[in-house]
C-alpha cells in the first residue's frame, strides 16, 4: 500500500497547473475538481467521493489561493497525507518564495519536479526536511539567472553540476558543512489566547496555544539543551502545565519523558518550529499571575452576578470587554466597556527571573526577555506559518517591562441593522463596517500606554472601565409595519395627529418625537377631575406601551457579544518561560574552540479575535 498516489495543484481560477501521479491509477484532475467544488463550503480537509470508480478519498489544502488535492483509491493514514500536503506547500514556498504564486510554479517547473520527486518516491514519503532538500535539489545560481535573463550564451554552465544526488547528511534535518560568521541562537515563544466569557463573567473556556520557534545560526553540528520552567517550578509544574506537546523530529523524546521541560536536540540550520503545546488556563496550574478576570462582572459590580463570577478561575487576560444592550428610552443603544488589567503583566514580570546559561545579551536587555538586534531578519510573514507572528516583534517589550498594544474590539451586528447614526468612543477611533456588519473600535498604542499607567496608579478590583463605546442602531423596519403598530393603539394615523372624540378629551401626539407629546384638555362642562386623571393615565400608559414595543423591535438589533484582539510583548499568559539554553561542547562538532554563541529569548502573547465576551 502506498502513502501518496497523486498530487494536483490548481490556481485561484481552478485551472490545473500541476498534475503529478506517484502510484496506482487515481482519477485525473479534471474529474476530481468538479466533485470537490460540488461540496458546499466550508469544505473539510477530507472528502469521500462515492461517484467515482473506484470511490476516492480526497485530501485537500488551500494555501495562498492555491488548491492542493491528493486523491486516494485505498485506505491510508489521513494525518500522513495532510502533513505531506503541508510539507509540499512549505517546501515550494521555501524554494520559490513567499507568497506562493501559480506563475512561480509554472516558470520553475524544473525545481518543482525535483522537489516532488525527492519528497515522495514511488508513493512512499521520503525526505521532507528543508535542509536536506537544499542538498538534494539542484537550483540555478544567481549568476545563471542574470545571464539567462540577458540572453547570454553559456547560462546553463552556471547551474549546479548534474550527477548522482549527494548522500543524505548524518543529521537529515541539518545541512552538511554549515558555516556562519556570527554564531547566534534565538528562542521565540508565541502564545495565542482562546478565551470565552459568559454574560456573567464566568469563563467558559480559556486556553493558550504555544509555539516555540527556534533560530539557529551556528557553524558545525551543535548539540543544544533547552530547559523550560513555569509558575511553581519543578518537574511536576511543567508536566501539569504543558499539555499535548508536539516536537520537531530533532528533539530527543526520551530526555523529555525523563525530565519534562528539558529539550535536547541538534537543530536544523535557520528558523524552524521546535515544539508546540497547549495550556488549560482553567486547570488551576500554569497561571503566571494572581489576577482576576478584568471585567466588572468578575468583581460583582453592576450588571453581573456577584456569586459565581466573583469566584471564577483566575486568569491572565490583560484586556476584556463587557457589553450592555437595550439602553436608551427605546432600547436602541448599546455600550461596550473596555477593562485593562496591568497587574496581570506586572505580577508575571516580577516573577520572571531566568538565566540563559552564559548567554550573551545586550546591556539593559533584562536577561531572558531582553531585546536583541536583528530579530526580524529572515523570518517569514506567511499567514500559514507559525513564525509569522514574530514579524511584529520590536525592541520594545521585555519580560521586565511588557507592553500591551494593537487593541481592536470587534462587535458583530445582526444583518437586520441598517445603520449606526451615533458612534461615540471615549478613546480611540470606531467605525461601522457595513460589508462585515460589525463595529471596529481601535485604540492606538500610545493611548494604551496611558491607560495602563492610569490602571496601575488606581488599579485594584472594581475599577472603572478604561474606555467606553456607545452606539445607537437603526433597523430595517418598513413603513407598513410602523403603521400597523400605531393602529394597534387605536390611534388614527394622519399627519402625525390623533384626536380622541367623545366630547371630553382632545389629545395631540407627535410621533416624530415621543418625548414632545402634548395633551390639551378642553374646558367642557362634562369634563370632571376624575376624567382628567384617567386621560393622563391612559396617555402615559400608551406611551409606555409604545416604548416597550419599540424596545422589543430593537432587541433583535443588539449585538450578542464582542471580541477583543491585542498583543503583549515580553509576557506569556501561561507563565512558561526559558530557564536556560546551553551548548554541549563535548557532543557538538565543528563549533570551534572558545566560541560562545549569542543567545536571546523573546515572549509574545497574541489574541487574534481570541477573547470573546458574550452578553
XYZ file of C-alpha atoms in Angstrom:
615
model
C 0.000 0.000 0.000
C 1.360 3.406 -0.981
C 1.201 6.579 1.100
C 0.645 9.120 -1.700
C -0.988 8.319 -5.041
C -1.135 11.708 -6.766
C -0.843 15.445 -6.235
C -2.864 18.073 -8.128
C -2.357 21.847 -7.781
C -4.950 24.390 -9.007
C -4.685 28.175 -9.193
C -7.207 30.730 -7.973
C -9.296 30.267 -11.156
C -9.450 26.463 -10.700
C -7.038 25.839 -13.570
C -4.809 22.807 -13.084
C -1.175 23.994 -13.094
C 0.402 20.719 -11.920
C -0.653 17.069 -12.074
C 1.861 14.590 -10.613
C 0.970 10.872 -10.273
C 3.130 8.758 -7.964
C 1.416 5.348 -7.971
C -1.824 3.494 -8.826
C -4.337 4.938 -11.256
C -6.276 7.682 -9.440
C -8.940 9.753 -11.234
C -7.476 12.654 -13.255
C -7.618 16.249 -12.072
C -10.433 17.217 -14.460
C -12.641 14.543 -12.863
C -11.808 15.252 -9.216
C -12.150 19.044 -9.248
C -15.904 19.300 -10.135
C -16.737 16.767 -7.423
C -14.732 18.772 -4.911
C -16.370 22.074 -5.886
C -19.831 20.483 -5.735
C -19.446 20.075 -1.982
C -20.848 23.125 -0.132
C -18.438 25.486 1.560
C -16.746 25.270 4.038
C -15.199 22.094 2.687
C -13.425 19.734 5.083
C -9.863 18.540 4.523
C -11.066 15.007 3.773
C -13.960 14.209 1.437
C -15.406 10.879 0.323
C -16.367 10.788 -3.365
C -18.574 7.738 -3.955
C -19.467 8.658 -7.558
C -16.078 7.716 -8.976
C -14.897 4.252 -9.984
C -13.450 3.177 -7.639
C -14.624 5.517 -4.828
C -12.000 8.090 -3.828
C -10.854 9.692 -0.587
C -9.894 13.269 -1.473
C -7.488 15.225 0.748
C -7.276 18.989 0.255
C -5.272 22.016 1.388
C -5.696 25.694 0.464
C -2.671 27.988 0.785
C -2.097 31.389 -0.805
C -5.207 30.874 -3.009
C -3.718 27.659 -4.405
C -5.644 24.398 -4.035
C -3.707 21.188 -3.304
C -5.617 17.921 -3.891
C -4.460 14.363 -3.273
C -6.877 11.562 -4.324
C -6.600 8.064 -2.840
C -8.364 4.928 -4.044
C -7.350 2.893 -0.971
C -7.380 3.442 2.770
C -4.373 5.261 4.234
C -3.400 7.297 7.294
C -5.198 10.664 6.961
C -2.741 12.659 9.066
C 0.180 11.400 6.967
C -1.383 12.675 3.729
C -2.410 16.021 5.208
C 1.032 16.541 6.730
C 2.609 15.707 3.350
C 0.476 18.385 1.664
C 1.591 20.937 4.253
C 5.237 19.924 3.759
C 4.914 20.283 -0.017
C 3.385 23.758 0.314
C 6.123 24.853 2.748
C 8.882 23.443 0.524
C 7.539 25.208 -2.566
C 7.314 28.433 -0.596
C 10.874 27.982 0.660
C 12.311 27.356 -2.815
C 10.098 29.628 -4.928
C 9.430 32.449 -2.483
C 6.506 33.759 -0.475
C 3.653 34.201 -1.238
C 3.222 31.072 -3.303
C 2.003 32.097 -6.781
C 0.894 29.990 -9.730
C 3.243 31.886 -12.071
C 6.247 30.923 -9.948
C 5.338 27.236 -10.113
C 4.875 27.357 -13.888
C 8.102 29.291 -14.526
C 10.271 26.994 -12.372
C 8.783 23.609 -13.028
C 12.254 22.020 -13.144
C 12.744 22.804 -9.443
C 9.176 21.753 -8.603
C 9.639 18.389 -10.330
C 12.830 17.742 -8.387
C 11.126 18.636 -5.107
C 8.166 16.349 -5.706
C 10.463 13.510 -6.722
C 12.686 13.844 -3.638
C 9.802 14.280 -1.182
C 7.917 11.193 -2.359
C 9.439 8.189 -4.162
C 7.019 5.761 -5.774
C 4.230 6.816 -3.453
C 6.301 6.476 -0.267
C 7.125 9.665 1.617
C 10.901 10.197 1.590
C 12.798 13.355 2.544
C 10.665 16.339 3.540
C 13.131 18.332 5.690
C 14.017 21.731 4.128
C 17.725 21.483 4.996
C 18.038 18.039 3.379
C 16.141 19.173 0.283
C 18.602 22.049 -0.138
C 21.381 19.495 -0.612
C 19.341 17.202 -2.868
C 17.613 19.661 -5.233
C 19.708 21.444 -7.866
C 18.729 25.066 -8.391
C 20.053 27.666 -10.787
C 22.557 30.075 -9.231
C 22.040 33.823 -9.260
C 24.754 34.228 -11.898
C 22.897 31.873 -14.209
C 19.660 33.786 -13.627
C 21.308 37.082 -14.596
C 22.929 35.686 -17.722
C 19.776 33.822 -18.695
C 17.721 36.976 -18.286
C 20.127 38.883 -20.546
C 20.000 36.123 -23.160
C 23.740 35.467 -22.993
C 25.048 32.058 -24.040
C 26.513 29.685 -21.526
C 23.989 30.464 -18.812
C 23.451 26.761 -18.212
C 27.097 26.359 -17.196
C 26.395 28.267 -14.003
C 23.923 25.707 -12.756
C 24.820 23.145 -10.153
C 26.502 20.134 -11.738
C 24.114 17.402 -12.749
C 25.093 13.976 -11.465
C 24.173 11.391 -8.874
C 22.387 13.019 -5.947
C 24.536 13.524 -2.880
C 24.016 11.215 0.052
C 21.938 12.414 2.953
C 23.896 14.065 5.768
C 24.279 12.228 9.080
C 21.556 14.506 10.518
C 18.699 14.506 7.963
C 17.250 17.840 9.048
C 20.554 19.755 9.009
C 22.649 20.723 6.006
C 26.202 19.486 5.820
C 29.197 21.794 6.280
C 27.215 24.683 7.753
C 29.320 27.803 8.297
C 28.295 31.121 9.888
C 30.450 34.152 10.615
C 28.181 35.140 13.535
C 27.007 32.360 15.834
C 23.510 33.138 17.174
C 20.755 31.173 18.919
C 17.285 32.713 19.253
C 14.253 31.337 21.110
C 10.830 32.890 20.426
C 7.775 31.672 22.325
C 4.428 32.795 20.904
C 1.145 32.017 22.670
C -2.318 32.502 21.197
C -5.209 33.068 23.613
C -8.645 31.500 23.143
C -10.996 32.714 25.885
C -14.797 32.780 26.037
C -16.589 34.596 28.864
C -20.261 34.136 29.699
C -22.604 37.120 30.248
C -21.958 36.842 33.994
C -18.195 36.948 33.503
C -17.703 33.246 34.215
C -15.092 31.776 31.840
C -16.479 29.021 29.631
C -13.079 28.158 28.186
C -9.575 29.564 28.450
C -6.648 28.000 26.634
C -3.270 29.180 25.389
C -1.726 27.513 22.336
C 2.042 27.963 22.395
C 4.660 27.707 19.665
C 8.390 27.571 20.405
C 10.210 28.929 17.369
C 13.969 28.456 17.220
C 16.539 30.159 15.007
C 19.966 28.521 14.831
C 22.830 30.273 13.029
C 25.713 28.211 14.343
C 28.561 26.570 12.434
C 29.060 22.833 12.503
C 26.695 20.470 14.296
C 25.761 21.952 17.699
C 24.119 19.880 20.424
C 21.780 22.062 22.490
C 19.895 21.712 25.772
C 16.868 23.996 26.330
C 15.181 24.000 29.753
C 11.659 25.346 30.312
C 10.024 26.264 33.591
C 6.733 27.760 34.722
C 5.000 29.152 37.788
C 5.751 26.973 40.797
C 8.887 25.500 39.200
C 9.937 21.890 39.298
C 9.287 18.895 37.095
C 5.666 18.415 38.143
C 4.741 22.041 37.380
C 5.890 21.770 33.761
C 4.286 18.358 33.353
C 0.892 19.584 34.586
C 1.033 22.908 32.750
C 2.285 21.930 29.286
C -0.267 19.614 27.714
C -0.423 17.890 24.326
C 3.186 18.716 23.402
C 4.377 18.184 19.827
C 8.044 18.260 18.806
C 10.269 18.618 15.805
C 11.945 15.324 14.825
C 15.259 16.685 16.136
C 14.052 16.567 19.770
C 15.108 13.525 21.799
C 11.815 12.290 23.225
C 13.467 10.047 25.842
C 15.013 13.094 27.516
C 11.650 14.867 27.652
C 9.925 11.825 29.168
C 12.660 11.552 31.771
C 12.627 15.268 32.615
C 9.576 17.178 31.294
C 10.614 20.664 30.317
C 14.063 19.654 29.003
C 14.591 19.614 25.239
C 17.803 18.046 23.953
C 18.298 18.392 20.190
C 20.561 19.082 17.238
C 18.817 21.997 15.481
C 18.292 22.440 11.749
C 20.064 25.378 10.193
C 17.959 28.527 10.170
C 14.476 29.010 11.528
C 12.070 26.216 12.418
C 9.313 25.323 14.879
C 10.911 23.403 17.727
C 7.780 22.469 19.679
C 4.142 23.291 20.295
C 1.930 22.870 23.316
C -1.415 23.739 24.892
C -2.154 25.138 28.337
C -5.552 24.997 30.021
C -5.776 28.232 31.984
C -8.811 26.935 33.911
C -6.954 23.930 35.305
C -5.569 25.900 38.239
C -1.958 25.476 37.123
C 0.157 27.401 34.693
C -1.200 30.762 35.851
C 1.519 33.333 35.505
C -0.093 35.811 37.896
C -2.703 36.114 40.624
C -5.170 38.224 38.685
C -8.947 38.033 38.313
C -10.710 38.490 35.012
C -10.637 42.244 34.350
C -14.390 42.724 33.934
C -16.872 44.317 36.305
C -18.866 41.087 36.354
C -15.922 39.259 37.894
C -15.855 41.636 40.836
C -19.585 41.715 41.396
C -20.263 45.182 40.056
C -23.277 46.426 38.148
C -24.711 44.087 35.577
C -23.054 40.890 36.783
C -23.611 38.097 39.240
C -21.708 38.566 42.486
C -21.560 34.851 43.340
C -20.237 32.541 40.630
C -18.399 35.227 38.666
C -16.522 36.548 41.707
C -15.172 33.058 42.438
C -14.276 32.326 38.786
C -10.906 30.892 37.884
C -8.112 33.443 37.975
C -6.847 34.200 34.519
C -4.176 36.311 32.890
C -6.195 38.446 30.481
C -4.729 41.938 30.020
C -7.841 43.187 28.182
C -11.503 42.201 28.242
C -14.844 43.853 27.482
C -18.413 43.930 28.750
C -21.431 44.680 26.541
C -24.660 46.227 27.829
C -27.604 46.244 25.406
C -31.084 47.769 25.294
C -30.066 51.186 26.603
C -31.870 54.446 25.930
C -35.600 55.301 26.052
C -36.458 52.930 23.192
C -33.700 50.352 23.802
C -31.874 51.271 20.589
C -28.421 51.816 22.138
C -25.662 49.576 23.467
C -22.420 50.260 25.319
C -19.110 48.389 25.251
C -16.758 48.852 28.214
C -13.048 48.017 27.900
C -11.213 46.870 31.029
C -7.416 46.623 31.277
C -5.506 44.723 33.916
C -1.870 45.864 34.188
C -1.430 43.633 37.266
C -1.507 40.547 35.028
C 1.714 41.571 33.322
C 3.418 43.258 36.257
C 2.991 40.238 38.514
C 4.182 37.913 35.765
C 7.183 40.098 35.013
C 8.191 40.328 38.657
C 8.176 36.537 38.946
C 10.116 36.035 35.705
C 13.772 35.514 36.539
C 15.698 33.117 34.355
C 19.220 32.595 33.123
C 20.327 31.538 29.682
C 23.326 29.667 30.982
C 26.036 32.063 29.960
C 24.063 33.806 27.262
C 25.376 36.989 25.782
C 22.664 39.627 25.953
C 22.730 43.336 25.182
C 23.146 45.719 28.050
C 19.875 46.583 29.699
C 18.084 43.728 27.993
C 16.825 42.196 31.174
C 18.086 38.649 30.862
C 15.867 36.182 29.095
C 13.347 38.729 27.943
C 15.865 41.252 26.720
C 15.671 42.841 23.339
C 18.039 41.647 20.678
C 19.139 43.124 17.369
C 18.073 41.716 14.059
C 15.090 39.750 15.356
C 13.101 40.178 12.155
C 15.875 39.018 9.864
C 14.922 36.052 7.766
C 11.537 35.466 9.366
C 8.667 34.532 7.100
C 5.428 36.514 7.123
C 3.295 33.747 5.683
C -0.153 33.551 7.198
C 0.040 29.745 7.499
C 3.456 29.761 9.141
C 3.565 29.886 12.966
C 6.646 32.074 12.647
C 4.590 34.847 11.027
C 3.613 36.286 14.419
C 7.254 37.038 15.136
C 7.343 39.727 12.458
C 5.519 42.098 14.840
C 8.354 41.994 17.385
C 10.272 45.181 18.098
C 12.916 46.329 20.523
C 10.205 47.396 22.988
C 8.528 44.943 25.311
C 10.713 42.774 27.536
C 9.921 40.366 30.346
C 10.830 43.117 32.794
C 8.573 45.680 31.110
C 5.851 44.040 28.952
C 3.921 46.252 26.564
C 0.279 45.912 25.513
C -0.583 47.195 22.027
C -2.806 46.806 18.970
C -6.115 46.681 20.843
C -9.023 46.072 18.492
C -12.566 45.466 19.713
C -14.923 43.979 17.142
C -18.687 44.000 17.783
C -20.616 41.850 15.268
C -24.132 43.087 14.481
C -27.205 41.285 13.114
C -27.888 41.613 9.371
C -31.136 43.476 10.131
C -29.170 46.573 11.235
C -29.449 49.367 8.697
C -27.074 51.974 10.082
C -25.492 53.394 13.214
C -26.325 57.110 13.442
C -24.292 57.563 16.639
C -20.876 56.053 17.463
C -19.258 57.702 20.488
C -15.925 56.215 21.703
C -14.321 57.766 24.772
C -10.876 56.710 23.483
C -9.547 55.670 20.102
C -11.452 55.512 16.831
C -14.530 53.494 15.912
C -16.240 52.860 12.606
C -19.093 50.752 11.253
C -18.005 48.300 8.562
C -21.226 47.715 6.647
C -19.694 44.977 4.492
C -18.766 42.892 7.554
C -21.762 44.056 9.644
C -19.526 44.875 12.582
C -18.239 47.854 14.558
C -14.440 48.049 14.794
C -13.000 50.015 17.697
C -9.245 50.639 17.628
C -7.146 52.177 20.377
C -3.673 53.411 19.460
C -0.625 52.089 21.302
C 0.202 55.470 22.824
C -3.290 55.681 24.308
C -2.993 52.146 25.650
C 0.229 53.090 27.422
C -1.522 55.994 29.138
C -4.481 53.834 30.123
C -2.208 51.145 31.541
C -0.375 53.744 33.587
C -3.663 55.023 34.970
C -4.690 51.447 35.727
C -1.539 50.872 37.786
C -1.962 54.020 39.835
C -5.603 53.401 40.528
C -5.526 49.668 39.973
C -7.424 47.327 42.116
C -10.606 45.421 41.956
C -13.790 47.105 40.849
C -12.018 49.897 38.978
C -13.892 51.910 36.363
C -13.557 50.894 32.708
C -10.545 52.245 30.864
C -12.652 53.250 27.854
C -16.248 53.004 26.636
C -18.017 52.916 23.287
C -21.701 53.841 22.969
C -23.648 53.262 19.765
C -27.225 53.727 18.556
C -28.639 51.382 15.925
C -31.391 51.764 13.332
C -33.065 48.698 11.894
C -34.614 47.917 8.528
C -38.295 48.311 9.550
C -40.796 49.097 6.803
C -43.358 51.910 6.991
C -46.205 49.386 6.806
C -45.034 47.704 9.984
C -44.871 51.079 11.726
C -48.434 51.877 10.657
C -49.705 48.551 11.915
C -48.034 49.163 15.252
C -49.647 52.565 15.612
C -53.097 51.333 14.585
C -52.947 48.664 17.286
C -53.033 51.508 19.828
C -56.341 52.712 18.419
C -54.838 55.897 17.010
C -55.700 57.229 13.564
C -52.574 57.881 11.567
C -52.941 61.060 9.578
C -50.482 63.913 9.550
C -48.986 62.747 12.843
C -52.056 63.884 14.923
C -54.597 61.693 16.681
C -57.673 63.123 18.467
C -59.934 61.422 20.916
C -63.607 62.104 20.354
C -66.467 61.671 22.717
C -66.918 65.245 23.833
C -64.358 65.047 26.645
C -60.681 64.965 25.640
C -58.686 66.068 22.595
C -55.130 64.691 22.580
C -52.241 65.581 20.255
C -49.415 63.054 19.502
C -46.240 63.916 17.684
C -44.796 60.628 16.548
C -41.502 62.045 15.372
C -40.568 62.914 18.944
C -42.394 60.832 21.578
C -40.982 62.974 24.402
C -42.717 66.003 22.919
C -46.196 64.575 23.450
C -48.667 67.231 24.453
C -52.107 66.736 25.904
C -54.654 69.545 25.851
C -57.879 69.341 27.719
C -60.897 71.288 26.518
C -62.857 73.248 29.050
C -66.111 71.394 28.700
C -68.741 71.141 31.410
C -68.785 67.340 31.167
C -65.003 67.005 31.883
C -64.617 66.258 35.560
C -61.436 65.921 37.621
C -61.704 62.133 37.612
C -61.881 62.091 33.813
C -58.758 64.275 33.631
C -56.758 61.837 35.758
C -57.990 58.914 33.729
C -56.988 60.651 30.483
C -53.494 61.394 31.813
C -53.098 57.816 32.992
C -54.214 56.452 29.633
C -51.769 58.729 27.803
C -48.829 57.672 29.980
C -49.802 54.008 29.637
C -49.950 54.249 25.858
C -46.576 55.955 25.788
C -45.091 53.199 27.935
C -46.573 50.517 25.697
C -45.135 52.267 22.662
C -41.643 52.307 24.241
C -41.934 48.645 25.166
C -42.956 47.757 21.638
C -40.047 49.689 20.187
C -37.662 48.116 22.715
C -38.804 44.660 21.605
C -38.261 45.623 17.996
C -34.771 46.968 18.772
C -33.829 43.894 20.808
C -33.138 41.950 17.621
C -30.724 44.692 16.532
C -28.474 44.347 19.584
C -25.072 42.580 19.405
C -24.641 39.189 21.079
C -21.106 39.892 22.272
C -17.758 41.479 21.484
C -14.328 40.127 20.577
C -11.008 41.634 21.662
C -7.715 41.401 19.780
C -4.372 42.530 21.205
C -0.768 41.516 21.633
C 1.591 41.685 24.600
C 5.336 41.702 24.022
C 7.537 40.269 26.748
C 4.797 38.285 28.526
C 3.128 34.858 28.311
C -0.303 34.050 29.683
C 0.671 30.511 30.718
C 3.713 31.550 32.740
C 6.014 29.279 30.699
C 9.488 30.726 30.289
C 13.017 29.711 29.283
C 15.205 28.803 32.227
C 18.455 28.076 30.364
C 19.925 27.372 26.939
C 23.253 25.535 26.916
C 25.559 24.171 24.225
C 27.033 20.739 24.918
C 30.590 21.323 23.697
C 31.552 17.654 24.093
C 28.720 16.396 21.852
C 28.932 19.284 19.362
C 31.108 19.103 16.263
C 32.690 21.856 14.205
C 31.685 24.687 16.537
C 35.232 25.854 17.149
C 37.215 26.190 20.339
C 36.266 29.072 22.573
C 33.213 30.063 20.507
C 30.280 31.240 22.662
C 27.095 31.767 20.627
C 24.964 34.820 21.224
C 21.643 33.809 22.817
C 18.345 35.649 23.075
C 14.761 34.940 24.109
C 11.529 36.735 23.211
C 7.994 36.234 24.514
C 4.787 37.239 22.727
C 1.120 36.725 23.589
C -1.389 37.247 20.780
C -5.168 37.414 20.851
C -6.316 37.389 17.237
C -10.039 37.782 17.978
C -9.438 35.248 20.734
C -11.075 36.867 23.783
C -14.868 36.791 23.366
C -17.333 38.239 25.857
C -20.951 37.225 25.368
C -23.986 39.170 26.511
